Amino acid sequence: MSAPDVPGSKETPAPELKPLSLSAIHHRLFRAYGPQHWWPADSPFEVMVGAILTQNTNWRNVEAAIASLQAAGMLDGSRIASCDEARLGELIRTSGFFNQKAVSLKAFCRFYLDHGGAAGLKRLDDPRRALLALNGIGPETADSMLLYALGMPVFVIDAYTKRIFARLGLTRPEASYHQLQEFFEEHLPMDAGLFNEYHALIVEHAKQHCRVKPLCAECPLLDRCPTGQTSA
DNA sequence: GGCCAGGTGTAAA
DNA sequence: TTTACACATGGC
C-alpha cells in the first residue's frame, strides 16, 4: 500500500474549506511578507555556523554570538577548529547550549576544512549523509546548510513548518521530518530558489501570525485554515 | 516569572 | 521504536 499523498489526511478539513495547494500558500505568503532574502549571512561558511548556533534558539541570540566571534576575529574555520572549547563557548554563549555547540562547531569546522570548504562539500557524493554523520548536526541543520550555503534543492523542515501545516490540515502534527520533507518535495518543483524563499516565508509567517498562541486576526491564510476558523 | 525560540543526542521504557 | 530528558541564553 502506498503512503497517502498527504501525510495528514486523517482529519480532512470541512468540505467548504478546500485546502490551498503548497504553491498557492507560497504565493499568499509572498504577497503578505514580500521577498525575505535569506539566509541572513555574508558567506556560505557563516550560514553554516549560524545553522548550528540557531538550534532551538532565537535568531537574535545567534546574531549576538556571531558578532562576538566576528569581533574576536574568530569567524573563521581554522581559528574555530583550533580554538579552546571553553573559550569558544564563551564567545558563543548568548546562543544558548553553548557547551554543546562549541563542541559541534569545532567538529564541523574540522570537517569543513578537511573537505575543502563549501565548494568541496558540494562536490561530495552525498554531502547530506556526511553532515549527518557529524555530532551535533541533525536533519534540519544539515538541510539548512545544503539549501542556504550550498544552494542545493532541499526543503528544510522546522518546528514552524510542522505547526503551520498541521494547523492548515495538510499534515499530521506527529509526522516525521522525513515525511514532511517528502511531502513538500513531491508537491513542489525542485527549485532551490523556491525552497529558499518558501522556508523563509514560513518562518516569517510563524513569527508574525502562526505563533504558539496564534494571532489569527490578520492572517493571510485565515480563510483556508480550519484551526483559525474554529479558534477565531 | 513563565513561555518560547529557525534541534540534537542519549537513555530508558 | 517511541518517549523523556538534558542542554542554556535572552526577549517578551
Coordinates of C-alpha atoms in Angstrom, one line a residue, chain A:
Chain A
M1 CA 0.0 0.0 0.0
S2 CA 1.4 3.3 -0.9
A3 CA 1.6 6.1 1.6
P4 CA -1.1 8.7 1.3
D5 CA -0.3 11.6 -0.8
V6 CA -0.8 14.0 2.0
P7 CA 0.6 12.8 5.3
G8 CA -2.3 14.4 7.2
S9 CA -5.4 13.1 5.5
K10 CA -6.8 11.6 8.7
E11 CA -8.8 14.6 9.6
T12 CA -9.9 16.3 6.4
P13 CA -10.9 19.9 6.6
A14 CA -14.5 20.8 6.2
P15 CA -15.6 20.4 2.6
E16 CA -16.1 24.1 2.0
L17 CA -12.6 24.7 3.2
K18 CA -10.7 23.4 0.2
P19 CA -7.1 23.3 1.2
L20 CA -4.8 25.5 -0.7
S21 CA -2.0 23.9 -2.7
L22 CA 1.5 24.4 -1.5
S23 CA 2.2 26.7 -4.4
A24 CA -0.9 28.8 -3.6
I25 CA 0.2 29.0 0.1
H26 CA 3.6 30.2 -1.0
H27 CA 2.1 32.8 -3.3
R28 CA -0.1 34.1 -0.5
L29 CA 2.8 34.3 2.0
F30 CA 5.0 36.0 -0.6
R31 CA 2.3 38.6 -1.2
A32 CA 1.9 39.1 2.5
Y33 CA 5.5 39.3 3.6
G34 CA 7.5 40.0 0.4
P35 CA 10.9 38.7 -0.5
Q36 CA 12.9 37.5 2.5
H37 CA 16.5 37.5 1.1
W38 CA 17.6 34.6 3.2
W39 CA 19.9 33.3 4.8
P40 CA 21.0 36.4 6.8
A41 CA 24.7 35.9 6.5
D42 CA 27.7 37.2 4.4
S43 CA 29.2 33.9 3.3
P44 CA 28.4 30.2 3.0
F45 CA 30.6 29.5 6.0
E46 CA 28.7 32.0 8.1
V47 CA 25.5 30.4 7.0
M48 CA 26.7 27.0 8.3
V49 CA 27.9 28.5 11.6
G50 CA 24.6 30.2 12.0
A51 CA 22.8 26.9 11.2
I52 CA 24.5 25.2 14.2
L53 CA 24.1 28.1 16.5
T54 CA 20.4 28.7 15.9
Q55 CA 19.4 25.2 17.0
N56 CA 16.4 25.6 19.3
T57 CA 17.4 29.2 19.9
N58 CA 16.1 32.6 19.0
W59 CA 17.9 34.1 16.0
R60 CA 18.5 37.3 17.9
N61 CA 20.7 35.4 20.3
V62 CA 22.6 33.9 17.4
E63 CA 23.3 37.2 15.9
A64 CA 25.0 38.3 19.1
A65 CA 27.1 35.2 19.1
I66 CA 28.2 35.6 15.5
A67 CA 29.0 39.3 16.2
S68 CA 31.1 38.1 19.2
L69 CA 33.0 35.7 17.0
Q70 CA 33.5 38.4 14.4
A71 CA 34.7 40.9 17.0
A72 CA 37.2 38.4 18.3
G73 CA 38.4 37.7 14.8
M74 CA 37.3 34.1 15.2
L75 CA 34.7 33.8 12.4
D76 CA 37.0 31.6 10.5
G77 CA 37.1 27.8 10.0
S78 CA 40.7 27.2 11.1
R79 CA 40.6 29.5 14.0
I80 CA 37.4 27.9 15.4
A81 CA 38.8 24.4 14.7
S82 CA 41.9 25.2 16.8
C83 CA 40.1 27.2 19.5
D84 CA 40.0 26.1 23.1
E85 CA 36.5 24.7 23.8
A86 CA 36.0 26.8 26.9
R87 CA 36.9 30.0 25.1
L88 CA 34.7 29.2 22.1
G89 CA 31.9 28.5 24.5
E90 CA 32.3 31.9 26.0
L91 CA 32.3 33.6 22.5
I92 CA 29.0 31.9 21.6
R93 CA 27.4 31.9 25.0
T94 CA 24.4 34.0 24.0
S95 CA 23.2 31.4 21.5
G96 CA 22.4 29.0 24.4
F97 CA 23.5 25.4 24.8
F98 CA 27.0 26.9 24.3
N99 CA 29.0 23.9 25.7
Q100 CA 27.4 21.5 23.2
K101 CA 27.5 24.0 20.4
A102 CA 31.2 24.7 21.0
V103 CA 31.9 21.0 20.5
S104 CA 29.7 20.7 17.5
L105 CA 31.1 23.8 15.9
K106 CA 34.7 22.7 16.3
A107 CA 33.9 19.3 14.8
F108 CA 32.1 20.9 11.9
C109 CA 35.0 23.3 11.2
R110 CA 37.5 20.5 11.1
F111 CA 35.2 18.6 8.7
Y112 CA 34.7 21.8 6.6
L113 CA 38.5 22.3 6.3
D114 CA 39.2 18.7 5.6
H115 CA 36.8 18.7 2.7
G116 CA 38.0 21.9 1.1
G117 CA 35.3 24.3 2.3
A118 CA 31.8 24.9 0.9
A119 CA 32.8 24.1 -2.7
G120 CA 34.5 20.9 -1.5
L121 CA 31.4 19.8 0.4
K122 CA 29.2 20.4 -2.6
R123 CA 31.4 18.0 -4.6
L124 CA 30.9 15.2 -2.2
D125 CA 29.0 12.1 -3.3
D126 CA 26.4 12.6 -0.5
P127 CA 27.0 15.8 1.4
R128 CA 23.9 15.3 3.4
R129 CA 25.0 12.0 4.7
A130 CA 28.4 13.3 5.5
L131 CA 27.0 16.2 7.5
L132 CA 24.6 14.0 9.4
A133 CA 27.5 11.8 10.5
L134 CA 28.8 14.7 12.5
N135 CA 27.8 15.0 16.1
G136 CA 25.5 18.0 16.7
I137 CA 24.2 18.1 13.1
G138 CA 20.8 16.7 12.6
P139 CA 18.4 16.8 9.6
E140 CA 17.3 20.4 9.9
T141 CA 20.8 21.8 10.4
A142 CA 22.2 19.7 7.5
D143 CA 19.4 20.7 5.2
S144 CA 19.7 24.3 6.1
M145 CA 23.4 24.1 5.2
L146 CA 22.6 22.3 1.9
L147 CA 20.0 24.8 0.8
Y148 CA 21.3 28.1 2.2
A149 CA 25.0 27.6 2.0
L150 CA 25.4 25.2 -1.0
G151 CA 22.3 26.2 -3.0
M152 CA 21.0 22.6 -3.3
P153 CA 17.3 22.0 -3.7
V154 CA 16.4 20.5 -0.3
F155 CA 13.3 21.5 1.6
V156 CA 14.0 22.5 5.2
I157 CA 11.6 21.3 7.8
D158 CA 11.4 23.0 11.2
A159 CA 9.1 23.4 14.1
Y160 CA 7.3 26.3 12.4
T161 CA 6.7 24.2 9.3
K162 CA 5.2 21.4 11.4
R163 CA 3.0 23.8 13.3
I164 CA 1.7 25.8 10.3
F165 CA 0.9 23.0 8.0
A166 CA -0.7 20.9 10.7
R167 CA -2.9 23.8 11.6
L168 CA -3.8 24.1 7.9
G169 CA -4.9 20.5 8.0
L170 CA -2.4 19.5 5.3
T171 CA -0.1 17.4 7.6
R172 CA -0.3 15.5 10.8
P173 CA 1.3 17.0 13.9
E174 CA 3.2 13.8 14.6
A175 CA 4.6 13.4 11.0
S176 CA 8.3 12.8 10.9
Y177 CA 10.9 15.1 9.5
H178 CA 11.3 12.8 6.5
Q179 CA 7.6 12.5 5.8
L180 CA 7.2 16.2 5.8
Q181 CA 10.2 16.8 3.6
E182 CA 8.9 14.3 1.2
F183 CA 5.5 15.9 1.1
F184 CA 7.0 19.3 0.2
E185 CA 9.5 18.0 -2.3
E186 CA 6.8 15.9 -4.1
H187 CA 4.4 18.7 -4.4
L188 CA 6.7 21.5 -5.5
P189 CA 9.2 21.9 -8.3
M190 CA 12.7 21.0 -7.1
D191 CA 13.9 24.6 -7.2
A192 CA 16.5 25.8 -4.7
G193 CA 15.4 29.4 -5.1
L194 CA 11.8 28.5 -4.4
F195 CA 12.7 26.3 -1.4
N196 CA 14.8 29.1 0.0
E197 CA 12.1 31.7 -0.2
Y198 CA 9.3 29.4 0.9
H199 CA 11.1 28.3 4.1
A200 CA 12.0 31.9 4.9
L201 CA 8.4 32.9 4.4
I202 CA 7.2 30.1 6.7
V203 CA 9.5 31.4 9.5
E204 CA 8.2 34.9 9.0
H205 CA 4.6 33.7 9.0
A206 CA 5.2 31.7 12.2
K207 CA 6.6 34.8 13.9
Q208 CA 4.0 37.2 12.8
H209 CA 0.8 35.2 13.0
C210 CA 1.1 31.4 13.4
R211 CA 2.7 31.6 16.8
V212 CA 2.2 29.0 19.6
K213 CA -0.6 31.3 20.6
P214 CA -1.8 32.2 17.1
L215 CA -2.7 35.7 16.1
C216 CA -5.4 34.8 13.5
A217 CA -7.0 38.2 13.0
E218 CA -4.8 39.4 10.1
C219 CA -3.6 36.0 9.0
P220 CA -3.2 35.8 5.2
L221 CA -4.3 32.2 5.3
L222 CA -7.2 32.5 7.7
D223 CA -10.0 31.8 5.2
R224 CA -8.4 28.4 4.4
C225 CA -7.3 27.4 7.9
P226 CA -9.6 25.0 9.8
T227 CA -7.8 25.8 13.1
G228 CA -8.2 29.6 12.6
Q229 CA -11.8 29.2 11.6
T230 CA -12.6 27.3 14.8
S231 CA -10.5 29.2 17.2
A232 CA -11.3 32.7 16.0

